[in-house]
mmCIF file of C-alpha atoms and ligand atoms in Angstrom:
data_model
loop_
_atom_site.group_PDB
_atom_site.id
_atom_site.type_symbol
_atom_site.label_atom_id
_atom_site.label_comp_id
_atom_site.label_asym_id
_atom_site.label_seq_id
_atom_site.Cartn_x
_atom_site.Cartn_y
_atom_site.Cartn_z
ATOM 1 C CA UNK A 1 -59.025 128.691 -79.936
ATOM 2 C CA UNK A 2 -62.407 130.046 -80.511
ATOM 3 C CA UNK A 3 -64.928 128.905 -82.983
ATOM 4 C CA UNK A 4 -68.058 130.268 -84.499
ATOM 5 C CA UNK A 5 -71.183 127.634 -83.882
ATOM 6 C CA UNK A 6 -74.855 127.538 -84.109
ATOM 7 C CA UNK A 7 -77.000 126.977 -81.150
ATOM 8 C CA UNK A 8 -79.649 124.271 -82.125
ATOM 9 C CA UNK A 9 -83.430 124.474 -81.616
ATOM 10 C CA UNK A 10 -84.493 122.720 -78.309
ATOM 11 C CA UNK A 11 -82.995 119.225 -77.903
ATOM 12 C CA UNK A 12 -81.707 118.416 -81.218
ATOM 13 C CA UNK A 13 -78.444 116.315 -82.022
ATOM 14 C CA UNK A 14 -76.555 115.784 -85.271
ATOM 15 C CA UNK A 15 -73.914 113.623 -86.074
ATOM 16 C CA UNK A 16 -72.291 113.592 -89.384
ATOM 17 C CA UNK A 17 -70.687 110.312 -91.039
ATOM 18 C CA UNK A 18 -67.609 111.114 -93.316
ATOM 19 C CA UNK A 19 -65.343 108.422 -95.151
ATOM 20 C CA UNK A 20 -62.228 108.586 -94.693
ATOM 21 C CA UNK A 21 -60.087 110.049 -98.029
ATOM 22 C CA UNK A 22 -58.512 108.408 -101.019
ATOM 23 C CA UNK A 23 -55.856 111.077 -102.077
ATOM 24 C CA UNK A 24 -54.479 114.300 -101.190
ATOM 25 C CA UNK A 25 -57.280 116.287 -103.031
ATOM 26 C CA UNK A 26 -59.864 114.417 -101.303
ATOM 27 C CA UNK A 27 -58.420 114.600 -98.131
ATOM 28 C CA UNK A 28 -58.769 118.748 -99.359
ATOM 29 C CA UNK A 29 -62.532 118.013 -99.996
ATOM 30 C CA UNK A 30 -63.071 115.821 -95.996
ATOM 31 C CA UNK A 31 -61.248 118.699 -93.923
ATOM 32 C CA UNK A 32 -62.964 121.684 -95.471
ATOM 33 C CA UNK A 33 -66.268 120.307 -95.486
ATOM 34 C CA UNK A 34 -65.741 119.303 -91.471
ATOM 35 C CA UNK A 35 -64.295 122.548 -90.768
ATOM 36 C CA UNK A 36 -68.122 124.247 -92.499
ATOM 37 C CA UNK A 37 -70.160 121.499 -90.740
ATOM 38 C CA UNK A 38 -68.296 122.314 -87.101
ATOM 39 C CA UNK A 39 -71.138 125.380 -86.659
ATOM 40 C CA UNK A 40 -73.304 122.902 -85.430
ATOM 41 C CA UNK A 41 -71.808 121.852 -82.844
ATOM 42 C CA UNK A 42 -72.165 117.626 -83.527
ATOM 43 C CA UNK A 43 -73.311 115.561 -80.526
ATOM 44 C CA UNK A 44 -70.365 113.321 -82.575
ATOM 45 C CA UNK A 45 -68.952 112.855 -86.339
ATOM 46 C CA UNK A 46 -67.970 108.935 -87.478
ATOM 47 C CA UNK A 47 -65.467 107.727 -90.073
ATOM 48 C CA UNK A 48 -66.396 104.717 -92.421
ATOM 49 C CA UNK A 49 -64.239 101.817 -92.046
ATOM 50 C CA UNK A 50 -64.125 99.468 -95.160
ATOM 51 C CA UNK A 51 -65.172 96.110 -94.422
ATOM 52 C CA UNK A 52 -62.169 93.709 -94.124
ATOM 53 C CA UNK A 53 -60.114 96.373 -93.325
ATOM 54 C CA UNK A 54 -59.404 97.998 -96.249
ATOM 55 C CA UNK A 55 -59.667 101.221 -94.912
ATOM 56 C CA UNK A 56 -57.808 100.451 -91.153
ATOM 57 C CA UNK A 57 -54.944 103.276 -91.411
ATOM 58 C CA UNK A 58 -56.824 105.497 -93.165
ATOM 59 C CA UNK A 59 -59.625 105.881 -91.323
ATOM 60 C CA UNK A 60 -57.710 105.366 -88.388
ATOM 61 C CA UNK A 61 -55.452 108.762 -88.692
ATOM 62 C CA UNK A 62 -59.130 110.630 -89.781
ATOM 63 C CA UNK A 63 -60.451 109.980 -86.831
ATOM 64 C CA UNK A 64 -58.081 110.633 -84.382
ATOM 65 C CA UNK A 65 -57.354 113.996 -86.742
ATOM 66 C CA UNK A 66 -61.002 115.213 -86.247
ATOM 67 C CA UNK A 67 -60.332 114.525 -82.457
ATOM 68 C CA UNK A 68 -57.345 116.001 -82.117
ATOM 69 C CA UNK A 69 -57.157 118.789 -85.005
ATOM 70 C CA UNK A 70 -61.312 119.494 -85.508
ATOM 71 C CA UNK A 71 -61.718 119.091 -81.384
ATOM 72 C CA UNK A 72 -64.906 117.138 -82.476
ATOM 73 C CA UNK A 73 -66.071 113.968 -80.099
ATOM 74 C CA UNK A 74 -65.322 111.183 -82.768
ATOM 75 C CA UNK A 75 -66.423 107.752 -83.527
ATOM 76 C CA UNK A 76 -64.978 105.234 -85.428
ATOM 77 C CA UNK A 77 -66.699 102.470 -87.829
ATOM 78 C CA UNK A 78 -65.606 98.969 -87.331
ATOM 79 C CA UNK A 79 -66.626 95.389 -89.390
ATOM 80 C CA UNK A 80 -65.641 92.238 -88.213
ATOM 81 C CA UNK A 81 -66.448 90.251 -91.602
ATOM 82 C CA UNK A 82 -63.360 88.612 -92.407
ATOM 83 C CA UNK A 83 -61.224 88.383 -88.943
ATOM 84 C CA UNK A 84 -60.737 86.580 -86.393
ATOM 85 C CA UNK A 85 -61.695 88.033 -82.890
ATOM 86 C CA UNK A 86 -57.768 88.461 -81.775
ATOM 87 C CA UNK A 87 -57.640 90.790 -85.097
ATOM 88 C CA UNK A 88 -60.872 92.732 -84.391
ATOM 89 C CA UNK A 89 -59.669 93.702 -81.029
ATOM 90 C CA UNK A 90 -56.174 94.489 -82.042
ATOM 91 C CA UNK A 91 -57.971 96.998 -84.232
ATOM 92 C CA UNK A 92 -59.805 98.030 -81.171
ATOM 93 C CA UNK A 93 -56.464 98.717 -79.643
ATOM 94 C CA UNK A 94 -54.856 100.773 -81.953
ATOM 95 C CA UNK A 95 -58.162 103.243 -82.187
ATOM 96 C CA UNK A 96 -58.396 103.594 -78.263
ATOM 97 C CA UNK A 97 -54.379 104.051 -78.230
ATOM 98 C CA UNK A 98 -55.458 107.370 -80.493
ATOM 99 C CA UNK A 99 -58.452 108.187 -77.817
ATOM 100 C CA UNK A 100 -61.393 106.582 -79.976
ATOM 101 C CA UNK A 101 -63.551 105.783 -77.234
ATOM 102 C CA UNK A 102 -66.801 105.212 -79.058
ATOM 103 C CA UNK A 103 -67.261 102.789 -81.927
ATOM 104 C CA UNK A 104 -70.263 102.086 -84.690
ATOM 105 C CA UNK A 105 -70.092 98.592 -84.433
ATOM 106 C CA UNK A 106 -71.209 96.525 -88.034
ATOM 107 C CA UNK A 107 -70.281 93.187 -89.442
ATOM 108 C CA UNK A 108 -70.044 94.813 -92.494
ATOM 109 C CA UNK A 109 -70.830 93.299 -96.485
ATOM 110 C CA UNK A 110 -69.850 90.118 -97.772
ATOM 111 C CA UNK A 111 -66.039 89.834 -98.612
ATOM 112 C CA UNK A 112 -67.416 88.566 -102.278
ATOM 113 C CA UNK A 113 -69.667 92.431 -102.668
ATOM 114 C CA UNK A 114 -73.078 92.965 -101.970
ATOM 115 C CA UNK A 115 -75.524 90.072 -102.738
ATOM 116 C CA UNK A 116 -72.958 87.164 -102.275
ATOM 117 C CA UNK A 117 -73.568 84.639 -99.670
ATOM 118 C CA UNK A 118 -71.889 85.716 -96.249
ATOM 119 C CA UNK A 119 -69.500 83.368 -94.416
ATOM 120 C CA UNK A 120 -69.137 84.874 -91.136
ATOM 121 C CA UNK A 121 -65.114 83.985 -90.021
ATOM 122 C CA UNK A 122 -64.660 80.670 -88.357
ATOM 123 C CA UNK A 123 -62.792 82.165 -85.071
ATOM 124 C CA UNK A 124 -64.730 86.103 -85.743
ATOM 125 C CA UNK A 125 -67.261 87.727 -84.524
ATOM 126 C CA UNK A 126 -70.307 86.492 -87.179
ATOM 127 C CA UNK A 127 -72.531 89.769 -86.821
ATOM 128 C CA UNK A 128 -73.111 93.185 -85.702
ATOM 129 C CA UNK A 129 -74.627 91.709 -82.395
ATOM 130 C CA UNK A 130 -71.613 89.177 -81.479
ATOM 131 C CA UNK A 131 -69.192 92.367 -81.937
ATOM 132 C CA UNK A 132 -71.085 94.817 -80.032
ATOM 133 C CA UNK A 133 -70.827 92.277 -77.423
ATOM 134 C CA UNK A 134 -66.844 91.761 -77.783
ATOM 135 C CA UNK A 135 -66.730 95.860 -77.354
ATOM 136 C CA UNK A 136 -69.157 96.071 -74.091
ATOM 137 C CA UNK A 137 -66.896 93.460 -72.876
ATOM 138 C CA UNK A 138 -63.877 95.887 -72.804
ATOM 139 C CA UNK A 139 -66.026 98.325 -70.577
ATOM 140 C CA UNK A 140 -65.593 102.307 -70.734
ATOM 141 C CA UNK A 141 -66.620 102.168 -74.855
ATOM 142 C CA UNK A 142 -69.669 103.989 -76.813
ATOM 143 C CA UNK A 143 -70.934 101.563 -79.026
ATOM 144 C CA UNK A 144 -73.925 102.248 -81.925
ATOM 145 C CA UNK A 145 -74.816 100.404 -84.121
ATOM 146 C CA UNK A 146 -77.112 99.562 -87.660
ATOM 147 C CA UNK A 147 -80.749 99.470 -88.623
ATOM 148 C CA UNK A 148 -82.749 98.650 -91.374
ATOM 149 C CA UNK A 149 -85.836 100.624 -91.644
ATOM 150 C CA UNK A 150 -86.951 98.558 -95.271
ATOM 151 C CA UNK A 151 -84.844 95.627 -94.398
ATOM 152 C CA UNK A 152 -81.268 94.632 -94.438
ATOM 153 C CA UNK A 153 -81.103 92.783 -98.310
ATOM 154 C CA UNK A 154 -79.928 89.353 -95.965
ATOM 155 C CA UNK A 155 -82.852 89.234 -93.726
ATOM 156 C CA UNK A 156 -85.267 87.017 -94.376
ATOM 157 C CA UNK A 157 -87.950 89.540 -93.043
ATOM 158 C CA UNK A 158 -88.064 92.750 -90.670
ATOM 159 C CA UNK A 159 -88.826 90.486 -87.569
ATOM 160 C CA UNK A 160 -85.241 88.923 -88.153
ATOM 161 C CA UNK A 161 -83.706 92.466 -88.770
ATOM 162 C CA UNK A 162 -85.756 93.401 -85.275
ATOM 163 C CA UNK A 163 -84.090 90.937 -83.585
ATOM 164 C CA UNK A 164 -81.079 91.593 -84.352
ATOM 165 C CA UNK A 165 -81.191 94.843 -83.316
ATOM 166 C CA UNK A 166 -82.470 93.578 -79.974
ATOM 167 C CA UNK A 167 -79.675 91.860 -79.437
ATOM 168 C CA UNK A 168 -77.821 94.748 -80.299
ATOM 169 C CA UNK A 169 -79.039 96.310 -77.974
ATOM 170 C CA UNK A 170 -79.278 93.905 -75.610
ATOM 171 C CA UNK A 171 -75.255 93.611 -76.102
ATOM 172 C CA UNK A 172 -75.029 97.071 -74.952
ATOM 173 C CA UNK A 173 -75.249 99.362 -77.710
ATOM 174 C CA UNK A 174 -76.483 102.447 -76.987
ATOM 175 C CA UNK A 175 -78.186 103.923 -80.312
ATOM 176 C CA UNK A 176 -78.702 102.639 -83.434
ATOM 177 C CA UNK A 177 -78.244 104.734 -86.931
ATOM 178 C CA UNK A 178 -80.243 103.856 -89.895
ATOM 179 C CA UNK A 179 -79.762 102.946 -93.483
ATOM 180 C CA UNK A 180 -80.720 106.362 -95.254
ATOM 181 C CA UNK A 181 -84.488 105.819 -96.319
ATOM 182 C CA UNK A 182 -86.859 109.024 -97.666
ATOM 183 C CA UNK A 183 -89.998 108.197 -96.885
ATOM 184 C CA UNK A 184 -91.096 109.069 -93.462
ATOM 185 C CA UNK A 185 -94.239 106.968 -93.111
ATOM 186 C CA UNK A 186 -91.363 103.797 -93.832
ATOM 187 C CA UNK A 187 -89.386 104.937 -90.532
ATOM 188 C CA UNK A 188 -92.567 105.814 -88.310
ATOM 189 C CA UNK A 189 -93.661 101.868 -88.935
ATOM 190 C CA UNK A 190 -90.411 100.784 -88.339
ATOM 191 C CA UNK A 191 -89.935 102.438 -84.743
ATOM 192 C CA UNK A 192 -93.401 101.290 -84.138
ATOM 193 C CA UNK A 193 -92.339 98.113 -84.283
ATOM 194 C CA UNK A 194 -88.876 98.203 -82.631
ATOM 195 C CA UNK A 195 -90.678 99.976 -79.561
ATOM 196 C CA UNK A 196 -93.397 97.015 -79.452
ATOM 197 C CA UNK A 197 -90.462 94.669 -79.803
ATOM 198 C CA UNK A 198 -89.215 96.218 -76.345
ATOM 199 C CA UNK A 199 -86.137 97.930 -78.138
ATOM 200 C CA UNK A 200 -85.363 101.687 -76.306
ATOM 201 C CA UNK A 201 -82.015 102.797 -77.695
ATOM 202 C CA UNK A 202 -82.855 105.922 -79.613
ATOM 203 C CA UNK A 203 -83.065 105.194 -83.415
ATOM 204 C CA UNK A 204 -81.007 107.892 -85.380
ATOM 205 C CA UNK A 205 -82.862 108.189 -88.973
ATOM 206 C CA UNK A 206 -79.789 108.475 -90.995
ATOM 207 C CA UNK A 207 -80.406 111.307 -94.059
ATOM 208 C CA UNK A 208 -78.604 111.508 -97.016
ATOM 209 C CA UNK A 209 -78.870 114.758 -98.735
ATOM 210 C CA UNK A 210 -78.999 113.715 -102.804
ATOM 211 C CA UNK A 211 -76.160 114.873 -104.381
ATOM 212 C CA UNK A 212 -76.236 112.306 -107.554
ATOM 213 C CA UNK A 213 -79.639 110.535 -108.216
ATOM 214 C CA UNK A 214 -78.381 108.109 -110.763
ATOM 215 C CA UNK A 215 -75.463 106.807 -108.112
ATOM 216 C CA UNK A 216 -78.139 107.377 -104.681
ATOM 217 C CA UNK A 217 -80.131 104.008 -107.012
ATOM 218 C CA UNK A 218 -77.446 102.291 -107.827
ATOM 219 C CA UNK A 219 -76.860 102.505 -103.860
ATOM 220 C CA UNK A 220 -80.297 102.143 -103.025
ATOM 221 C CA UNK A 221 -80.678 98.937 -105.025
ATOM 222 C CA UNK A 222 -77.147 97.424 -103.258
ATOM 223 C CA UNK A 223 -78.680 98.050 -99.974
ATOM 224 C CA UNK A 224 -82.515 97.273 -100.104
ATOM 225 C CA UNK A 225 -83.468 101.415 -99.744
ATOM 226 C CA UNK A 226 -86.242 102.573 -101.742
ATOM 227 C CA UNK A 227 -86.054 106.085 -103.753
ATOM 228 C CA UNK A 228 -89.345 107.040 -104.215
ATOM 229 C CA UNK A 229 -91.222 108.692 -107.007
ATOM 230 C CA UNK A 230 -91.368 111.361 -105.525
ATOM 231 C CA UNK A 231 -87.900 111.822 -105.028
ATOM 232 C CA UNK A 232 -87.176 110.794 -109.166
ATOM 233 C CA UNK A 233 -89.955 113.398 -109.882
ATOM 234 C CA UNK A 234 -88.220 116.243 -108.262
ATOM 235 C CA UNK A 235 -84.355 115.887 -109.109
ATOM 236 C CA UNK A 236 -85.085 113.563 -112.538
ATOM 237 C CA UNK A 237 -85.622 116.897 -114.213
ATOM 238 C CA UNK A 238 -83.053 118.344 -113.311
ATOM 239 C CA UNK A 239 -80.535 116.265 -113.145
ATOM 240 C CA UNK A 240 -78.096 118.480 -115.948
ATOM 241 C CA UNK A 241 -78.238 121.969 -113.508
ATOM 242 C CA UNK A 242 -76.248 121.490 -110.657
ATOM 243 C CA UNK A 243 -77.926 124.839 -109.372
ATOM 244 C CA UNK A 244 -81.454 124.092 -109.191
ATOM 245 C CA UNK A 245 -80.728 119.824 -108.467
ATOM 246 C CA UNK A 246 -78.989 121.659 -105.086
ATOM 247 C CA UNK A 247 -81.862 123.574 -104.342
ATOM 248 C CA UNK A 248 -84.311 120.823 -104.785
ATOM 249 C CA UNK A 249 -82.372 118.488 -102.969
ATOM 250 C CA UNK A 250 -82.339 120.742 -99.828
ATOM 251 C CA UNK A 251 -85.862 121.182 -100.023
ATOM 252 C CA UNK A 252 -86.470 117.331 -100.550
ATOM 253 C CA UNK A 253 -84.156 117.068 -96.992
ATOM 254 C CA UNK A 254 -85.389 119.888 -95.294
ATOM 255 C CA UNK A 255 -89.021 118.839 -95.588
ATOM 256 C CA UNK A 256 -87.505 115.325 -94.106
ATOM 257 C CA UNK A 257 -86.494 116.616 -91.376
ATOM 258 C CA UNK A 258 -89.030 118.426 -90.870
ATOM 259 C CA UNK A 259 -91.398 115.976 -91.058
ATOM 260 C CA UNK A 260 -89.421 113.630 -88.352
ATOM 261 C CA UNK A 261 -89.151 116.388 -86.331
ATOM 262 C CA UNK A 262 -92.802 115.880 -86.432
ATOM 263 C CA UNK A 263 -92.694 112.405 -85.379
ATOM 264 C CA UNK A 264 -90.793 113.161 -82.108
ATOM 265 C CA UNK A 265 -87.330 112.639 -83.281
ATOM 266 C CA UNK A 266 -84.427 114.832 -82.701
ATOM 267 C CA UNK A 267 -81.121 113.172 -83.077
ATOM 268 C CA UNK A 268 -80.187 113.011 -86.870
ATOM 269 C CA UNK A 269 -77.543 111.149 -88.289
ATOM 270 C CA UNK A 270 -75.976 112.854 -92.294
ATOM 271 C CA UNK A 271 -74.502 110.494 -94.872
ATOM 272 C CA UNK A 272 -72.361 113.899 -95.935
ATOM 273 C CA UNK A 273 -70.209 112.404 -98.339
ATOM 274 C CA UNK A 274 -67.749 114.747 -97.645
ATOM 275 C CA UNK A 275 -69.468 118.081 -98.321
ATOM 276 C CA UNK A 276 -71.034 120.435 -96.547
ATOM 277 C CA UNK A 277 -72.642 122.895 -98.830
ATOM 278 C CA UNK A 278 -76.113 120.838 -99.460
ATOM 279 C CA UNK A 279 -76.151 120.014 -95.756
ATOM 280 C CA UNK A 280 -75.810 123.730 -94.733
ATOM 281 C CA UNK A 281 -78.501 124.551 -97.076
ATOM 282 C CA UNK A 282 -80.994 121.643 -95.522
ATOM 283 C CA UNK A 283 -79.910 122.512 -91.667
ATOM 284 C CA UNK A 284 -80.749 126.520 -92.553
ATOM 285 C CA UNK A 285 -83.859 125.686 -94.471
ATOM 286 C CA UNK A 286 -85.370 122.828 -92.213
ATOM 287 C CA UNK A 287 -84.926 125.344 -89.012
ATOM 288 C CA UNK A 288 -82.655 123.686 -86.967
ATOM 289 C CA UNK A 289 -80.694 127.341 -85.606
ATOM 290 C CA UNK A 290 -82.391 128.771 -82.508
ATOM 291 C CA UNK A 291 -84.483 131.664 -83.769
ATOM 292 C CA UNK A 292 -84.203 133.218 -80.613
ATOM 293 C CA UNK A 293 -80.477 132.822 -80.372
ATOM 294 C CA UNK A 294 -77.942 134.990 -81.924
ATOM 295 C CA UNK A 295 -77.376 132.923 -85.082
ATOM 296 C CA UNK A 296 -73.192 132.391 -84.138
ATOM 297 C CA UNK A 297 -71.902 132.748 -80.886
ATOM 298 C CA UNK A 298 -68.778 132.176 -79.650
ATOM 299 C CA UNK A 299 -67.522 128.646 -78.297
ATOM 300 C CA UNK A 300 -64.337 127.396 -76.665
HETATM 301 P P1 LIG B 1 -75.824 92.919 -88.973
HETATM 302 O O1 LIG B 1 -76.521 93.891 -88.119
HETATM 303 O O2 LIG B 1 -75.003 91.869 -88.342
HETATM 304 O O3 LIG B 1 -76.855 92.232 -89.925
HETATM 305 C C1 LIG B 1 -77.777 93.018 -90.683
HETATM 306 C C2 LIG B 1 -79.028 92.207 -90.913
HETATM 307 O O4 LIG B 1 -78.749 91.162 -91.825
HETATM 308 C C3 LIG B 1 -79.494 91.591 -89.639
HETATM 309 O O5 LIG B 1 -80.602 92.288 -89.162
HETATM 310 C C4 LIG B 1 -79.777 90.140 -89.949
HETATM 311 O O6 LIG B 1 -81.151 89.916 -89.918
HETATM 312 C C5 LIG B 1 -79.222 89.930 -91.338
HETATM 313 N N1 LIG B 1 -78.096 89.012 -91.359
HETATM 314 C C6 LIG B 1 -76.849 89.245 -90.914
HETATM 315 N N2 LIG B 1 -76.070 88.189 -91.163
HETATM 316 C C7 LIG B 1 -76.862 87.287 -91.771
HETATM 317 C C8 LIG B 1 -76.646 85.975 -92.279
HETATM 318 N N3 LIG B 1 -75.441 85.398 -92.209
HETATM 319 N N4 LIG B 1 -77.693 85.348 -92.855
HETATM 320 C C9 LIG B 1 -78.918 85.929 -92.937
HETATM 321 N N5 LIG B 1 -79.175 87.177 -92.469
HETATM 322 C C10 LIG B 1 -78.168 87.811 -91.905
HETATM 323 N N6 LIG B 1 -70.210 99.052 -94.180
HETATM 324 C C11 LIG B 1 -68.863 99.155 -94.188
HETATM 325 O O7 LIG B 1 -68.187 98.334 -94.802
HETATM 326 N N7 LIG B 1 -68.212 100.171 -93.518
HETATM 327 C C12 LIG B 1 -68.881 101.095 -92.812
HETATM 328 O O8 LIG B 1 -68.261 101.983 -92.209
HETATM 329 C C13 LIG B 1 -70.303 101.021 -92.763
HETATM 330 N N8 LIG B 1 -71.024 101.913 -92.064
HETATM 331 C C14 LIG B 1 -72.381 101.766 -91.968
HETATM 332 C C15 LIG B 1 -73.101 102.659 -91.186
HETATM 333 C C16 LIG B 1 -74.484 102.542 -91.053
HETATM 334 C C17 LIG B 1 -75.241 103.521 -90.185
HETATM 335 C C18 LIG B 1 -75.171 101.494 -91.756
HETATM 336 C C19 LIG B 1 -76.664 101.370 -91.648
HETATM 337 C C20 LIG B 1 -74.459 100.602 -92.547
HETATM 338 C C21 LIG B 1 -73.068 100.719 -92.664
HETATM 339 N N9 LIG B 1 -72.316 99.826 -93.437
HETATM 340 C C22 LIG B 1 -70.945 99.953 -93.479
HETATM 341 C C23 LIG B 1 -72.973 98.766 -94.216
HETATM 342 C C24 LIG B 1 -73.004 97.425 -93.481
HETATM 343 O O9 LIG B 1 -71.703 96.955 -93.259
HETATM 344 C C25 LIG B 1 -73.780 96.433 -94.324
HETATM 345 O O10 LIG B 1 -75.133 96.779 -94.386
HETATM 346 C C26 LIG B 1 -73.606 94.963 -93.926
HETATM 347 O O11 LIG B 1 -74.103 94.137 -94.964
HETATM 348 C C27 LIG B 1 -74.322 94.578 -92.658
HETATM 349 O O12 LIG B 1 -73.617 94.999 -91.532
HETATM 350 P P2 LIG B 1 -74.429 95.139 -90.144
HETATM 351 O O13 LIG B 1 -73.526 95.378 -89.049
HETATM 352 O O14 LIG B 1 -75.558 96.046 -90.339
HETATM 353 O O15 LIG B 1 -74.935 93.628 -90.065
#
């Protein structure tokens, strides 16, 4: 089977981060916007996992769909909060039985929601950093993991959330993806600092195209991101016109990316939320198809 893709500009890599669907029209909504986002040819895509397991079978038969089915390299989320070690790696089990060979490894929220105390299982792993170690331990795995470019909302300060991701690393995790954030000067500080901290994994900036301002700040506020003014100021106004939000949005992205692009970086992790349309529009407008390429050749 033949597909059409789009060659990228020098070295870049994109993976895109789907959840996994709640009914049949959803599940609609996840497999046509992975069969529009295939053109560019993902280094990988990821499945959410919900935290205690909510999600296992679910998320479970996505992945090893867009393996199979899509033919895309496929990663799996996996939290720990709320089970015991034995459980984790049963999980483990059942997602390398379907070929899931590389995992994004998290601890995941509090089982009481966001901003409740966390009470790390007595025989679990008790954070992202314990379970990354758990899955270098069974050898032949990908494992990436979290970071927290303005802070995870638990950490006392960003030296704790550094550490962490040391250790992370240190465990064997070989890239970390970040909490969306949209300013750029907020990442650049942040990779400052993991470098000086003697961190090397790359450190994907995770983007999240804004499809909904109102529920981006309600997620922003759960998870300690900040949405700037300038963000407000641009899709505030237009907020009622799905047209011109669209458009403003991809420019907002675009200029993102463009910007990091800037910086040095060129792996990029999407928050798609299961479309595609927006992050077409930002992928076309920020560049990222090789001028000099034909724009779609033909892949096996
Ligand atoms: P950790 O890395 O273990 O901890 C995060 C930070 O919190 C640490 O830096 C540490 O300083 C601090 N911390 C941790 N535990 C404590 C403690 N007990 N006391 C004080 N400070 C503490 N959630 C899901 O449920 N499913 C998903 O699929 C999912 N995917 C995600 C993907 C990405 C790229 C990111 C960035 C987040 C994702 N999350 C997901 C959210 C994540 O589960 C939450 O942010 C969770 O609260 C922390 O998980 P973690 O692995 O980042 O935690």
């Amino acid at each position: 089977m033949s597909r059409n893709t789009t060659r990228l500009s020098d070295d870049i890599k994109l993976s895109f981060e789907f959840f996994p669907p709640k009914s049949d029209e959803m599940a609609g909504q996840l497999w046509s916007a992975v069969d529009a986002l295939k053109r560019w040819n993902p280094d990988f895509v990821s499945v959410t996992y919900g935290a205690g397991g909510s999600t296992r079978d679910t998320t479970l038969a996505t992945v090893a769909r867009m393996t199979t089915d899509a033919g895309l390299p496929a990663a799996s989320h996996l939290t720990c909060v709320g089970a015991t070690r034995e459980e984790v790696l049963e999980t483990v089990d059942a997602f390398r039985a379907v070929g899931v060979r590389h995992f994004v490894a998290l601890r995941g929220d509090p089982q009481g929601g966001v901003g409740t105390d966390y009470r790390p299982h007595p025989g679990g792993y008790a954070n992202g950093a314990e379970l990354t170690a758990g899955l270098s331990a069974l050898g032949g795995l990908e494992i990436s993991v979290s970071a927290y470019p303005e802070k995870h909302p638990e950490s006392a300060d960003t030296n704790a959330d550094i550490e962490m991701l040391k250790r992370k690393a240190d465990n064997g995790a070989t890239r970390a993806l970040t909490q969306f954030f949209f300013d750029n000067d907020v990442f650049a500080r942040y990779l400052d600092r993991v470098r000086a901290a003697g961190i090397e994994i790359p450190i994907v900036p995770g983007i999240l195209p804004v499809h909904n301002l109102a529920q981006v700040q309600r997620f922003a506020a759960l998870c300690g991101a900040t949405v700037p003014a300038f963000v407000e100021t641009a899709l505030g106004p237009v907020d009622d016109q799905p047209e011109e939000r669209s458009l403003r949005a991809a420019e907002l992205a675009a200029r993102q990316l463009e910007g990091l692009r800037r910086l040095g970086i060129r792996e990029f992790h999407f928050y798609t939320m299961n479309r595609a349309s927006l992050i077409n529009a930002v992928l076309d407008q920020a560049g990222f198809a090789d001028c000099d390429a034909p724009a779609a050749v033909q892949a096996a």
